[in-house]
Amino acid sequence: MAKSIADDSAGTSTPAVPDKTVTHKPAAVLIVGAGFAGLGMAIRLQQAGINDIVILERSTEVGGTWRDNQYPGAACDIPSNLYSYSFAQNPDWSRSFSGSREILGYIHHLVKEFGLDRYIRFGKNVEQLEFDERKGLWSATTSQGEVFSGRSAVMAQGPLSNASFPDMPGIEQYKGHKIHSARWDHGYDFRGKKVAVIGTGASAIQIIPELVKEVEHLTVFQRTPGWVMPRPDFETPEWNKEIFRKLPFTQSVLRQALYLAHESMALAVIWSSPLTRIAERVGRWHLHSQVKDRWMRRQLTPNYRIGCKRVLISNDYYPALQKPNCKLITWPIYTLCENGIRSVEGIEHQFDCIVFATGFEVSKAGSPFPVIGVGGRQLNDDWSRGAQAYKSINVAGYPNLFFTFGPNSGPGHNSALVYMESQLDYAVRGIRKILGENLKMLDVKPHVQKQYNEGIQKRLAKTNWNSGCMSWYLTEDGFNATMYPGFATQYANQMKEFRDKDYLLVPG
Amino acid sequence: MAMIDLDKMLEKVKATQWALADIDWDAPGAEMITEEQWPKLKDFMVDLMWIEHVGARGFAAMAKKAPTETLRQIYSYFHAEEQRHANAEMALMKRWGMLEDGELPEPNINLRLVIEWLDRYADEMPYYVLGTVIPMLEIALDGALCTFLLETVDDPVCHQAFEKINDDESRHLGVGFTVMEMQGHNKTTIQMVKTMAPMLDPRLMLGIAAYFPLLNKMRDNVVKMGLPEEKLYAAMKKFKKIGGRTAEGRRNPWYQLIQHHGAIMVNRANRFYHVPVDAAVKATGMIPRRMLPAVPSWVKELTWEPTA
């Protein structure tokens, strides 16, 4: 499913009218979400000797994005040896780029291996998170009316966890079957059906090659073509797994090599450099070698600098588009109608089913539920002009609260879990301080946060993400609250140091 | 024509879309085409439809070169809208019994050459060249061909379709002239002269070699159909008048060049121009079709069927 950003919980929320409030005993740490981030946080806390943890998960299963994104072809586009935790390596990855089921299996393995079940409360959909400055406690109210609290809280709900049908004209008139890529309908039989896929992003390019094998006819609606690079995917031989099992350091060496290789890609993807031109040349070569028709190549040629949007990787996307039962449409869609899609060339394209591979609601300007900080301040208000945090993890006015995948922590070139590990370790340091020194509040100083963000925005201005294309990295006003403008190593270095002087410390 | 707000124009374009399915192509009125009209009308419609399609490809090239995101989106819509016009015109031909199932009418050889040129070189042409040539073709289409068609044909479905087509075309012209003026705005003389440099580009020369005979051929075809030549010429004068109504518009050297060419084209007495160009029309008419490469795949996307 092509996430280099892992995220957490989703699933169905079933708000219920609370009949009475159930308040639980405060924990040391309250974590929202049991995906990669939330579970990783629990592991690192446990390893640091902190075991009084509660994880609130709105679904009935762990896994976050990888639980939700089970569409045909769903896989990671970062090699598995890098898209996994360094403190929990898996010698048994079956392929260099594993599918979502295998990644979900790895997440289940983490739960078992580290005994995380005891912390998780399933079916708890957080509707509000509020800080009580008198007690120094965060309280999470769930849709069932229960209140869970903690001396510190970790937002691990995931930036890509909320999937919904896009706000397209006429969508409510369409009478056929609708499927969102992140909520796949496994019961739907595609055989003999006329199907449309709207979108050609990271999820779509994985779905299309699989769907085209099954359906009678597939029509792909593209708005903006992306840069598609070759995918060096292969099966891991048994002997290789055996070596990893017997000599774990060899897997660490491979991981380090992969890490450095991805780091070098920053020079092509994040900033405009001669390597950017080379990467674009590789992309064009890939297109040229797989697509013979000049017009189709033109339709598939991106009109923006590589890196400005997410770089896609696939070997079978272009061939799938050229199958006899597949058609690429680049005319703008102007409305959906009862039987399908009307595009501007005046034709009504009729379908039995439309697959929306249109992405997620990325929380760029707020959180998915109200977060109330000191003095009743609301995170959505504070972030209304673009999300900001200190080192992506703390926000002034919201003491003892730690964000995973917070503002400006997204990588464009490396594994999100590499960034995640730095965040987890930083949060552990902060939480240890709160608990060890019995602090009521550990709150980043506003001017420190401001200064940090000024630096970030200054650096972002020089990156490819801010070079003019429209992407989900940017808000509608063009503000980039998503990506980190630097190498993963730079990010890790800034997270290594926890400076007390950057924080306001209020003893308990 | 005053400069228009392009952001508002984009919103308007998005809000005023229509589909072939909005028109009842089987409604009564097709019988109003007379037997005498039928063969000439067929030739006329084929030319008209191909010119729309060629215009569509021109807008596709403009979208690649657009200096702003708003213009890029506008041109992407215009590209599709011109395709819609060609599709609607094919639907009319189908209604009038001029098309067999699955038939794509053959473009005349001059259009065929222009299609070939567009496919190979349109994306390489500077924005300001396309930005001036396209309004010229649009105005000829809008001001002369479509008007003439509506004066000649009584079929109400044809009028219904062209009411929609003309609404689209008026927006295309509004943007076209605004862009021509933008190109003449705040430019030094040196900068303006520099925009003429592509004249020496052999690819553009090839384009001109395809474009001049096409205009003369079109003139011959519409005259054969009964369109008074003056109507075509009046449309070209309209281009001169609207394009040159502001100082910025007049400063655009490509506007000057194209309106001068228009003036030469309408002057039948200019033998220095018309003798060689008419000869080129004849010469191109002798090119065997099998010598031409296969039509590009974008041509095959045309359809008269309202649903797919």
Tab-separated table of C-alpha atoms in Angstrom, chain B residues 23-272:
chain	number	residue	atom	x	y	z
B	23	ILE	CA	-28.583	15.997	-25.522
B	24	ASP	CA	-31.222	13.717	-26.999
B	25	TRP	CA	-29.509	12.731	-30.235
B	26	ASP	CA	-32.571	10.817	-31.405
B	27	ALA	CA	-34.955	13.776	-31.066
B	28	PRO	CA	-36.893	14.742	-34.201
B	29	GLY	CA	-35.308	17.136	-36.693
B	30	ALA	CA	-32.653	15.067	-38.441
B	31	GLU	CA	-34.936	14.878	-41.491
B	32	MET	CA	-34.522	18.636	-41.935
B	33	ILE	CA	-31.175	18.034	-43.637
B	34	THR	CA	-31.943	18.166	-47.341
B	35	GLU	CA	-30.601	15.683	-49.828
B	36	GLU	CA	-28.799	18.465	-51.583
B	37	GLN	CA	-27.193	19.653	-48.346
B	38	TRP	CA	-26.149	16.215	-47.151
B	39	PRO	CA	-22.907	15.516	-49.085
B	40	LYS	CA	-21.498	19.016	-48.665
B	41	LEU	CA	-22.509	19.103	-45.035
B	42	LYS	CA	-20.718	15.836	-44.453
B	43	ASP	CA	-17.447	17.246	-45.837
B	44	PHE	CA	-17.934	20.423	-43.823
B	45	MET	CA	-18.595	18.535	-40.599
B	46	VAL	CA	-15.564	16.328	-41.106
B	47	ASP	CA	-13.350	19.395	-41.464
B	48	LEU	CA	-15.003	21.125	-38.535
B	49	MET	CA	-14.637	18.118	-36.286
B	50	TRP	CA	-10.980	17.681	-37.166
B	51	ILE	CA	-10.239	21.362	-36.595
B	52	GLU	CA	-11.776	21.056	-33.129
B	53	HIS	CA	-9.632	18.018	-32.534
B	54	VAL	CA	-6.497	19.757	-33.741
B	55	GLY	CA	-7.389	22.654	-31.431
B	56	ALA	CA	-7.695	20.162	-28.586
B	57	ARG	CA	-4.150	18.958	-29.195
B	58	GLY	CA	-2.984	22.576	-29.293
B	59	PHE	CA	-4.480	23.203	-25.861
B	60	ALA	CA	-2.804	20.038	-24.581
B	61	ALA	CA	0.528	21.545	-25.597
B	62	MET	CA	-0.407	24.856	-23.964
B	63	ALA	CA	-1.206	23.044	-20.701
B	64	LYS	CA	2.362	21.695	-20.648
B	65	LYS	CA	3.791	25.164	-21.114
B	66	ALA	CA	1.374	27.207	-19.012
B	67	PRO	CA	3.175	29.733	-16.817
B	68	THR	CA	0.774	29.349	-13.873
B	69	GLU	CA	-1.159	26.507	-12.253
B	70	THR	CA	-4.457	28.281	-12.983
B	71	LEU	CA	-3.669	28.517	-16.689
B	72	ARG	CA	-2.453	24.932	-16.713
B	73	GLN	CA	-5.770	23.792	-15.325
B	74	ILE	CA	-7.732	26.042	-17.689
B	75	TYR	CA	-5.914	24.626	-20.702
B	76	SER	CA	-6.417	21.070	-19.450
B	77	TYR	CA	-10.146	21.769	-19.399
B	78	PHE	CA	-10.046	23.469	-22.807
B	79	HIS	CA	-8.185	20.487	-24.224
B	80	ALA	CA	-10.998	18.206	-23.045
B	81	GLU	CA	-13.690	20.668	-24.117
B	82	GLU	CA	-12.402	20.815	-27.681
B	83	GLN	CA	-12.450	17.029	-27.671
B	84	ARG	CA	-16.045	17.202	-26.462
B	85	HIS	CA	-16.893	19.514	-29.375
B	86	ALA	CA	-15.355	17.065	-31.828
B	87	ASN	CA	-17.260	14.226	-30.136
B	88	ALA	CA	-20.522	16.200	-30.288
B	89	GLU	CA	-19.946	17.005	-33.951
B	90	MET	CA	-19.379	13.309	-34.599
B	91	ALA	CA	-22.622	12.597	-32.762
B	92	LEU	CA	-24.389	15.022	-35.104
B	93	MET	CA	-22.849	13.266	-38.090
B	94	LYS	CA	-24.000	9.944	-36.706
B	95	ARG	CA	-27.491	11.398	-36.253
B	96	TRP	CA	-27.499	12.563	-39.849
B	97	GLY	CA	-26.438	9.141	-41.111
B	98	MET	CA	-22.949	10.275	-42.076
B	99	LEU	CA	-21.083	7.730	-39.955
B	100	GLU	CA	-21.102	3.977	-39.805
B	101	ASP	CA	-20.679	2.246	-36.444
B	102	GLY	CA	-17.071	2.485	-35.381
B	103	GLU	CA	-16.180	4.735	-38.311
B	104	LEU	CA	-13.744	7.574	-37.788
B	105	PRO	CA	-13.986	10.016	-40.694
B	106	GLU	CA	-10.783	10.592	-42.654
B	107	PRO	CA	-9.227	14.020	-42.183
B	108	ASN	CA	-8.193	15.831	-45.349
B	109	ILE	CA	-4.535	15.586	-46.198
B	110	ASN	CA	-3.723	19.075	-44.919
B	111	LEU	CA	-5.320	18.345	-41.579
B	112	ARG	CA	-3.501	15.062	-41.547
B	113	LEU	CA	-0.197	16.879	-41.978
B	114	VAL	CA	-1.075	19.303	-39.208
B	115	ILE	CA	-1.981	16.367	-36.929
B	116	GLU	CA	1.380	14.804	-37.693
B	117	TRP	CA	3.166	18.048	-36.932
B	118	LEU	CA	1.238	18.593	-33.705
B	119	ASP	CA	2.028	15.103	-32.551
B	120	ARG	CA	5.732	15.554	-33.126
B	121	TYR	CA	6.419	19.175	-32.363
B	122	ALA	CA	3.527	20.976	-30.645
B	123	ASP	CA	4.951	20.326	-27.185
B	124	GLU	CA	8.251	21.866	-28.248
B	125	MET	CA	6.726	25.122	-29.445
B	126	PRO	CA	7.000	28.234	-27.294
B	127	TYR	CA	3.891	29.104	-25.310
B	128	TYR	CA	3.445	32.509	-26.962
B	129	VAL	CA	3.405	31.032	-30.477
B	130	LEU	CA	0.592	28.595	-29.656
B	131	GLY	CA	-1.049	31.277	-27.543
B	132	THR	CA	-1.535	33.445	-30.624
B	133	VAL	CA	-2.208	30.853	-33.312
B	134	ILE	CA	-4.930	29.101	-31.344
B	135	PRO	CA	-7.136	32.197	-30.817
B	136	MET	CA	-6.824	32.847	-34.541
B	137	LEU	CA	-8.110	29.375	-35.380
B	138	GLU	CA	-10.776	29.645	-32.695
B	139	ILE	CA	-12.102	32.902	-34.015
B	140	ALA	CA	-12.241	31.532	-37.535
B	141	LEU	CA	-14.146	28.563	-36.197
B	142	ASP	CA	-16.420	30.474	-33.897
B	143	GLY	CA	-16.976	33.547	-36.013
B	144	ALA	CA	-17.346	31.955	-39.383
B	145	LEU	CA	-17.781	28.208	-39.556
B	146	CYS	CA	-20.158	27.650	-36.636
B	147	THR	CA	-22.222	30.734	-37.410
B	148	PHE	CA	-22.535	29.641	-40.997
B	149	LEU	CA	-23.543	26.136	-39.992
B	150	LEU	CA	-26.328	27.425	-37.787
B	151	GLU	CA	-27.564	29.707	-40.558
B	152	THR	CA	-27.675	26.786	-42.986
B	153	VAL	CA	-28.943	23.894	-40.882
B	154	ASP	CA	-32.393	23.933	-39.279
B	155	ASP	CA	-32.118	20.775	-37.193
B	156	PRO	CA	-32.913	21.895	-33.596
B	157	VAL	CA	-30.518	19.325	-32.100
B	158	CYS	CA	-27.693	20.917	-34.071
B	159	HIS	CA	-28.669	24.291	-32.600
B	160	GLN	CA	-28.871	22.828	-29.116
B	161	ALA	CA	-25.390	21.316	-29.419
B	162	PHE	CA	-23.845	24.452	-30.866
B	163	GLU	CA	-25.370	26.665	-28.222
B	164	LYS	CA	-23.294	24.689	-25.721
B	165	ILE	CA	-20.245	24.570	-27.976
B	166	ASN	CA	-20.355	28.326	-28.581
B	167	ASP	CA	-20.595	29.053	-24.865
B	168	ASP	CA	-17.400	27.060	-24.377
B	169	GLU	CA	-15.725	28.755	-27.325
B	170	SER	CA	-16.481	32.221	-26.016
B	171	ARG	CA	-14.588	31.347	-22.823
B	172	HIS	CA	-11.714	29.952	-24.872
B	173	LEU	CA	-11.505	33.219	-26.779
B	174	GLY	CA	-11.729	35.295	-23.604
B	175	VAL	CA	-8.750	33.463	-22.142
B	176	GLY	CA	-6.920	33.461	-25.491
B	177	PHE	CA	-7.027	37.218	-25.906
B	178	THR	CA	-6.207	37.833	-22.256
B	179	VAL	CA	-3.116	35.672	-22.588
B	180	MET	CA	-2.088	37.478	-25.794
B	181	GLU	CA	-2.278	40.753	-23.913
B	182	MET	CA	-0.388	39.344	-20.947
B	183	GLN	CA	2.418	38.442	-23.317
B	184	GLY	CA	2.691	42.012	-24.498
B	185	HIS	CA	2.633	43.387	-20.966
B	186	ASN	CA	5.738	44.942	-19.398
B	187	LYS	CA	8.094	43.562	-21.988
B	188	THR	CA	11.046	45.493	-23.362
B	189	THR	CA	11.478	45.752	-27.085
B	190	ILE	CA	14.475	43.439	-26.872
B	191	GLN	CA	12.384	40.834	-25.049
B	192	MET	CA	9.671	41.156	-27.659
B	193	VAL	CA	12.134	40.727	-30.494
B	194	LYS	CA	13.522	37.654	-28.747
B	195	THR	CA	10.098	36.027	-28.855
B	196	MET	CA	10.443	36.033	-32.624
B	197	ALA	CA	13.548	33.859	-32.500
B	198	PRO	CA	11.587	30.599	-32.891
B	199	MET	CA	10.784	31.748	-36.432
B	200	LEU	CA	14.166	30.287	-37.304
B	201	ASP	CA	13.322	26.967	-35.684
B	202	PRO	CA	12.982	24.369	-38.460
B	203	ARG	CA	10.215	22.638	-36.508
B	204	LEU	CA	8.179	25.834	-36.541
B	205	MET	CA	8.933	26.277	-40.252
B	206	LEU	CA	7.516	22.829	-40.850
B	207	GLY	CA	4.453	23.852	-38.864
B	208	ILE	CA	4.000	26.933	-41.019
B	209	ALA	CA	4.392	24.790	-44.118
B	210	ALA	CA	1.464	22.689	-42.865
B	211	TYR	CA	-0.618	25.589	-41.532
B	212	PHE	CA	-0.686	27.890	-44.597
B	213	PRO	CA	-2.068	25.315	-47.036
B	214	LEU	CA	-4.559	24.153	-44.408
B	215	LEU	CA	-6.057	27.641	-44.227
B	216	ASN	CA	-6.342	27.912	-47.979
B	217	LYS	CA	-7.785	24.430	-48.193
B	218	MET	CA	-10.343	25.280	-45.522
B	219	ARG	CA	-11.235	28.413	-47.420
B	220	ASP	CA	-11.805	26.362	-50.560
B	221	ASN	CA	-13.905	23.808	-48.687
B	222	VAL	CA	-16.176	26.301	-46.997
B	223	VAL	CA	-16.628	28.231	-50.199
B	224	LYS	CA	-17.648	24.967	-51.863
B	225	MET	CA	-20.170	24.503	-49.084
B	226	GLY	CA	-21.645	27.902	-49.890
B	227	LEU	CA	-20.072	30.009	-47.126
B	228	PRO	CA	-19.410	33.487	-48.447
B	229	GLU	CA	-15.638	33.939	-48.342
B	230	GLU	CA	-16.204	37.331	-46.754
B	231	LYS	CA	-17.489	35.691	-43.573
B	232	LEU	CA	-14.190	33.963	-43.066
B	233	TYR	CA	-12.378	37.193	-43.765
B	234	ALA	CA	-14.627	39.122	-41.384
B	235	ALA	CA	-13.670	36.635	-38.677
B	236	MET	CA	-9.999	37.282	-39.328
B	237	LYS	CA	-10.579	41.000	-39.087
B	238	LYS	CA	-12.306	40.385	-35.787
B	239	PHE	CA	-9.087	38.737	-34.580
B	240	LYS	CA	-7.182	41.858	-35.591
B	241	LYS	CA	-9.677	44.130	-33.893
B	242	ILE	CA	-9.972	42.292	-30.570
B	243	GLY	CA	-6.324	41.279	-30.328
B	244	GLY	CA	-5.187	44.823	-31.045
B	245	ARG	CA	-7.587	46.760	-28.917
B	246	THR	CA	-5.067	47.330	-26.108
B	247	ALA	CA	-1.491	48.578	-26.299
B	248	GLU	CA	-0.312	45.332	-24.630
B	249	GLY	CA	-2.063	43.273	-27.256
B	250	ARG	CA	-0.521	45.303	-30.069
B	251	ARG	CA	2.936	44.975	-28.512
B	252	ASN	CA	2.800	41.213	-28.889
B	253	PRO	CA	4.844	40.615	-32.066
B	254	TRP	CA	3.193	37.256	-32.683
B	255	TYR	CA	-0.159	38.998	-32.750
B	256	GLN	CA	1.242	41.429	-35.310
B	257	LEU	CA	2.659	38.638	-37.410
B	258	ILE	CA	-0.495	36.552	-37.395
B	259	GLN	CA	-2.869	39.402	-38.062
B	260	HIS	CA	-0.668	40.503	-40.978
B	261	HIS	CA	-0.749	36.998	-42.298
B	262	GLY	CA	-4.540	37.070	-41.911
B	263	ALA	CA	-4.632	40.276	-43.963
B	264	ILE	CA	-2.546	38.672	-46.703
B	265	MET	CA	-4.690	35.560	-46.624
B	266	VAL	CA	-7.898	37.476	-47.171
B	267	ASN	CA	-6.383	39.425	-50.018
B	268	ARG	CA	-6.941	37.136	-53.013
B	269	ALA	CA	-5.061	39.651	-55.156
B	270	ASN	CA	-1.842	38.877	-53.307
B	271	ARG	CA	-0.520	36.433	-55.862
B	272	PHE	CA	2.880	36.378	-54.232
